[in-house]
mmCIF file with all atom_site columns, C-alpha atoms in Angstrom:
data_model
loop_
_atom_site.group_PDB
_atom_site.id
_atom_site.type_symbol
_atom_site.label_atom_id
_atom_site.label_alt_id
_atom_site.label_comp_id
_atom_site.label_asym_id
_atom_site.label_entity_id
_atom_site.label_seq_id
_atom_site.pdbx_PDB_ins_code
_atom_site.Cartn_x
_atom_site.Cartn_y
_atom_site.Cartn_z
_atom_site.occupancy
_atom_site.B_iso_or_equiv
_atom_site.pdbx_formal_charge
_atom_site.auth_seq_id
_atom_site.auth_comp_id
_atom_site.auth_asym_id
_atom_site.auth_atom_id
_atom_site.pdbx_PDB_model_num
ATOM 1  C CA . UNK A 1 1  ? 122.799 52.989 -46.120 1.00 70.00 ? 668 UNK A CA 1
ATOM 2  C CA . UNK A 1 2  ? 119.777 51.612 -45.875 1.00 81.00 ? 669 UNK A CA 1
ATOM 3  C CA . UNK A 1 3  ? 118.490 48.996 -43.120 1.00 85.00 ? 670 UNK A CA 1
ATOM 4  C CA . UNK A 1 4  ? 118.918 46.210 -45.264 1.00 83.00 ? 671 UNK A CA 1
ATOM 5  C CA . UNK A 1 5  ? 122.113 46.570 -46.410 1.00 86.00 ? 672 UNK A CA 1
ATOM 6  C CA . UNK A 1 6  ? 123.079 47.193 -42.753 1.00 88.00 ? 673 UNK A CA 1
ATOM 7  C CA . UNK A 1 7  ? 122.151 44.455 -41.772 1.00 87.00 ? 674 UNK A CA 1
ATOM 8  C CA . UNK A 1 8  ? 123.190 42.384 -44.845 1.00 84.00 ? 675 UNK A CA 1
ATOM 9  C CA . UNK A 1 9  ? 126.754 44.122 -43.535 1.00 88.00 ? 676 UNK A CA 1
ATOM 10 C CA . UNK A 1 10 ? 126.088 42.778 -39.747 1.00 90.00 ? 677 UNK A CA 1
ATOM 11 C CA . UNK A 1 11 ? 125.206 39.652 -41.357 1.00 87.00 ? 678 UNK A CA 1
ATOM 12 C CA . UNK A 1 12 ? 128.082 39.371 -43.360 1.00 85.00 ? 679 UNK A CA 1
ATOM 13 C CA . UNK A 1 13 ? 130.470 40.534 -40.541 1.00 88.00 ? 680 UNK A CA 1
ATOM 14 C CA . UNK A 1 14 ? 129.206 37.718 -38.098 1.00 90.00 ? 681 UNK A CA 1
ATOM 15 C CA . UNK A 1 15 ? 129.575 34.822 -40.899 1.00 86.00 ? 682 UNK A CA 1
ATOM 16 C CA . UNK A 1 16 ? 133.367 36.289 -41.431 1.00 86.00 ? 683 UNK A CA 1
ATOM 17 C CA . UNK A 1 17 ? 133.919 36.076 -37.790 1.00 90.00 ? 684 UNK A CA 1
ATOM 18 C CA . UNK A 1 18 ? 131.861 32.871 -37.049 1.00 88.00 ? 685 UNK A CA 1
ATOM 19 C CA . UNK A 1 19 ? 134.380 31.209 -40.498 1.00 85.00 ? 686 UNK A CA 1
ATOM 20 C CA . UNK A 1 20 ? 137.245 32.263 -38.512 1.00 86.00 ? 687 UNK A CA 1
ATOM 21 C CA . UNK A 1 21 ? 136.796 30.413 -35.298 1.00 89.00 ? 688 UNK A CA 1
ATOM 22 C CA . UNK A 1 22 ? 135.785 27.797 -37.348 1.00 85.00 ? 689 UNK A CA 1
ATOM 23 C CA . UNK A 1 23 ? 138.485 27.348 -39.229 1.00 84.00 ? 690 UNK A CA 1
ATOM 24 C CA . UNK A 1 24 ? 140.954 27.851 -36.034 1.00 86.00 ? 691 UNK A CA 1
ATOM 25 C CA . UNK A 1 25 ? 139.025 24.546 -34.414 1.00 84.00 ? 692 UNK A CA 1
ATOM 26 C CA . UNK A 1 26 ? 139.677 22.872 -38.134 1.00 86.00 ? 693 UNK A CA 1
ATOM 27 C CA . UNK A 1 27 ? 143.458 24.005 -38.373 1.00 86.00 ? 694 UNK A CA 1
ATOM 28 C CA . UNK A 1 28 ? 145.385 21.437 -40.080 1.00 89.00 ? 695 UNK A CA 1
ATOM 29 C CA . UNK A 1 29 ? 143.127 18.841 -40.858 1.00 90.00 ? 696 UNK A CA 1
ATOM 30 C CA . UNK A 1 30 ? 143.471 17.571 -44.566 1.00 91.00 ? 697 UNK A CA 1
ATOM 31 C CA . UNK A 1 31 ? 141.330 19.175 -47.424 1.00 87.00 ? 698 UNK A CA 1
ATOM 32 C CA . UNK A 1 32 ? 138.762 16.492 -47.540 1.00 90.00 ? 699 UNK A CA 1
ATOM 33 C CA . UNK A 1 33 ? 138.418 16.433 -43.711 1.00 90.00 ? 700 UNK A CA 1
ATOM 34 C CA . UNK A 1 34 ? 137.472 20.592 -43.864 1.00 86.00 ? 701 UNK A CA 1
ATOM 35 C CA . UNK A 1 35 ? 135.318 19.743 -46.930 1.00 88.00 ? 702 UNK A CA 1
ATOM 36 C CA . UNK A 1 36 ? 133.571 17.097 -45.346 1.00 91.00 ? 703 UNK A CA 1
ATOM 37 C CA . UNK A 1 37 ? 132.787 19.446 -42.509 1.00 88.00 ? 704 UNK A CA 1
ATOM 38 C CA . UNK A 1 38 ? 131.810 22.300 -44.579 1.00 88.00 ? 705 UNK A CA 1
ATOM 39 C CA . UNK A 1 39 ? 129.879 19.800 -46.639 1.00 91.00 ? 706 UNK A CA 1
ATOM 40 C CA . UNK A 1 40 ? 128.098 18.633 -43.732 1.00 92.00 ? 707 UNK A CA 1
ATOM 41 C CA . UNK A 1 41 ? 127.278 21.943 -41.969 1.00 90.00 ? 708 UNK A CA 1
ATOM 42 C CA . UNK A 1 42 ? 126.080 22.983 -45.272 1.00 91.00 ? 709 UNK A CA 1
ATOM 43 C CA . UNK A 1 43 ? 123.639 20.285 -45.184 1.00 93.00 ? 710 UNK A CA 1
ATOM 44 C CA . UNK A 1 44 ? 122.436 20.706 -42.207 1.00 92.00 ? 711 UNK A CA 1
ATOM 45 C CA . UNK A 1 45 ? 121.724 24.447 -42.556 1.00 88.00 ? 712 UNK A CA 1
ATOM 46 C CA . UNK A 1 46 ? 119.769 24.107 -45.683 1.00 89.00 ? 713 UNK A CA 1
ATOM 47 C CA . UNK A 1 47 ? 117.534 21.529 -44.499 1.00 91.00 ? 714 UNK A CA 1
ATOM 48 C CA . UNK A 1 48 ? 116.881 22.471 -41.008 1.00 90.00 ? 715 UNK A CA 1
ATOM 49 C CA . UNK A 1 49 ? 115.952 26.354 -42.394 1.00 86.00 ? 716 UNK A CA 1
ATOM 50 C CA . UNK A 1 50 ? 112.193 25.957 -41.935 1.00 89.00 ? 717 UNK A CA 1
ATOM 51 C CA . UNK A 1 51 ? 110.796 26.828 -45.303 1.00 88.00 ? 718 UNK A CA 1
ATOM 52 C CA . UNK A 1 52 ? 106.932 27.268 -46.548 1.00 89.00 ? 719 UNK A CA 1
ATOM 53 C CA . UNK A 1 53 ? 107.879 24.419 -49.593 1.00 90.00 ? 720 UNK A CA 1
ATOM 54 C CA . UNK A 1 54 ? 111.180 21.974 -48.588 1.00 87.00 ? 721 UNK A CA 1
ATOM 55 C CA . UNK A 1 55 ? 111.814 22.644 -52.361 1.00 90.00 ? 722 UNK A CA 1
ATOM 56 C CA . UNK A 1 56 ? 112.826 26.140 -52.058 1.00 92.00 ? 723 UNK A CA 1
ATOM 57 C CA . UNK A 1 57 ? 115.881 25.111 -50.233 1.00 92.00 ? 724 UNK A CA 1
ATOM 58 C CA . UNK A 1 58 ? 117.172 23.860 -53.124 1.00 93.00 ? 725 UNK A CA 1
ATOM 59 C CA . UNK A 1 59 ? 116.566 26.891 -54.646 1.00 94.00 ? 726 UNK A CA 1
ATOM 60 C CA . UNK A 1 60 ? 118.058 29.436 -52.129 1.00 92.00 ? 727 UNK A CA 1
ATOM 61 C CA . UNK A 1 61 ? 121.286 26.596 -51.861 1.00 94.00 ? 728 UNK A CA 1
ATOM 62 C CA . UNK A 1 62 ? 121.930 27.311 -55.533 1.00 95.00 ? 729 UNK A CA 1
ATOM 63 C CA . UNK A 1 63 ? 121.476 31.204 -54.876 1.00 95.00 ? 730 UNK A CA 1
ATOM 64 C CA . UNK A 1 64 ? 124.610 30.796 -52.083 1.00 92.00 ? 731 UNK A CA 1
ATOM 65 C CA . UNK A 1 65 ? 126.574 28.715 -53.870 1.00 95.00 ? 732 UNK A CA 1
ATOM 66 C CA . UNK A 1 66 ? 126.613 31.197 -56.918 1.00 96.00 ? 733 UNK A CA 1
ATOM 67 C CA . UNK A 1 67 ? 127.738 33.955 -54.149 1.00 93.00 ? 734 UNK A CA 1
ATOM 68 C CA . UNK A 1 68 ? 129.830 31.650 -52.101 1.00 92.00 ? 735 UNK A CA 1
ATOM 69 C CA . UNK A 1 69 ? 131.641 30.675 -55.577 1.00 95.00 ? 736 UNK A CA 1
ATOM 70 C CA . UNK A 1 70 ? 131.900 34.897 -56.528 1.00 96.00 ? 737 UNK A CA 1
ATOM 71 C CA . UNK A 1 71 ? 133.662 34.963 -53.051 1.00 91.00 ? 738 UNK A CA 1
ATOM 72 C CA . UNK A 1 72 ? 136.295 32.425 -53.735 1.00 94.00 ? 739 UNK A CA 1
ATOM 73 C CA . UNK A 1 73 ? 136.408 33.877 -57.746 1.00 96.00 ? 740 UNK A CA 1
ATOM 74 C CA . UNK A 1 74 ? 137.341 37.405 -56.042 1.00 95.00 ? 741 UNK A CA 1
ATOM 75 C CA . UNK A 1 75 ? 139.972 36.364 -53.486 1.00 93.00 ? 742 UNK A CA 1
ATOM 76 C CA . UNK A 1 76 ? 141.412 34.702 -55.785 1.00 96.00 ? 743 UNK A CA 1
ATOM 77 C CA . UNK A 1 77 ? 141.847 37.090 -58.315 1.00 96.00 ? 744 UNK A CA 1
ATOM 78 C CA . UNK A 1 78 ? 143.281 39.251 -55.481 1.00 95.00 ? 745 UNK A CA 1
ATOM 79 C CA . UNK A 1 79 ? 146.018 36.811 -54.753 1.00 95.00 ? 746 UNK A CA 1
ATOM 80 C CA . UNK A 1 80 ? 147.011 36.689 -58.116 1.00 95.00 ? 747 UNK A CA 1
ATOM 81 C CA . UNK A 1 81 ? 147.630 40.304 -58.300 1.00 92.00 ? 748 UNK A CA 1
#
């Protein structure tokens, strides 16, 4: 494995334990209460990230929410089975 994808794996492995304490603080509020806090963080993290053109944000947003949105398609499909 090379260093990237070790730390891509760290990475990954912090957001997946970072989610669940989130989520613990956010148990049982309504849907639109956890999406407005999602919604919001998301916000925040996209336009605080300090890039070379503001634009790009946009740009690496769309590139998450294409992976966040393969996430969700997979665990889905795994429930189903």
């Amino acid at each position: 494995m090379s260093s990237d994808e070790e730390q891509a794996e760290r990475d990954a492995d912090i957001g997946r334990d970072a989610a669940n304490v989130l989520l613990a603080l956010i148990n049982g509020v309504s849907p639109g209460v956890a999406y407005n806090i999602i919604g919001c963080m998301t916000v925040t993290v996209f336009t605080t990230v300090p890039f070379v053109n503001p634009l790009d944000a946009l740009d690496e947003f769309d590139q998450w929410a294409a992976y966040t949105r393969q996430m969700i398609a997979s665990e889905i499909k795994e429930r189903l089975q």
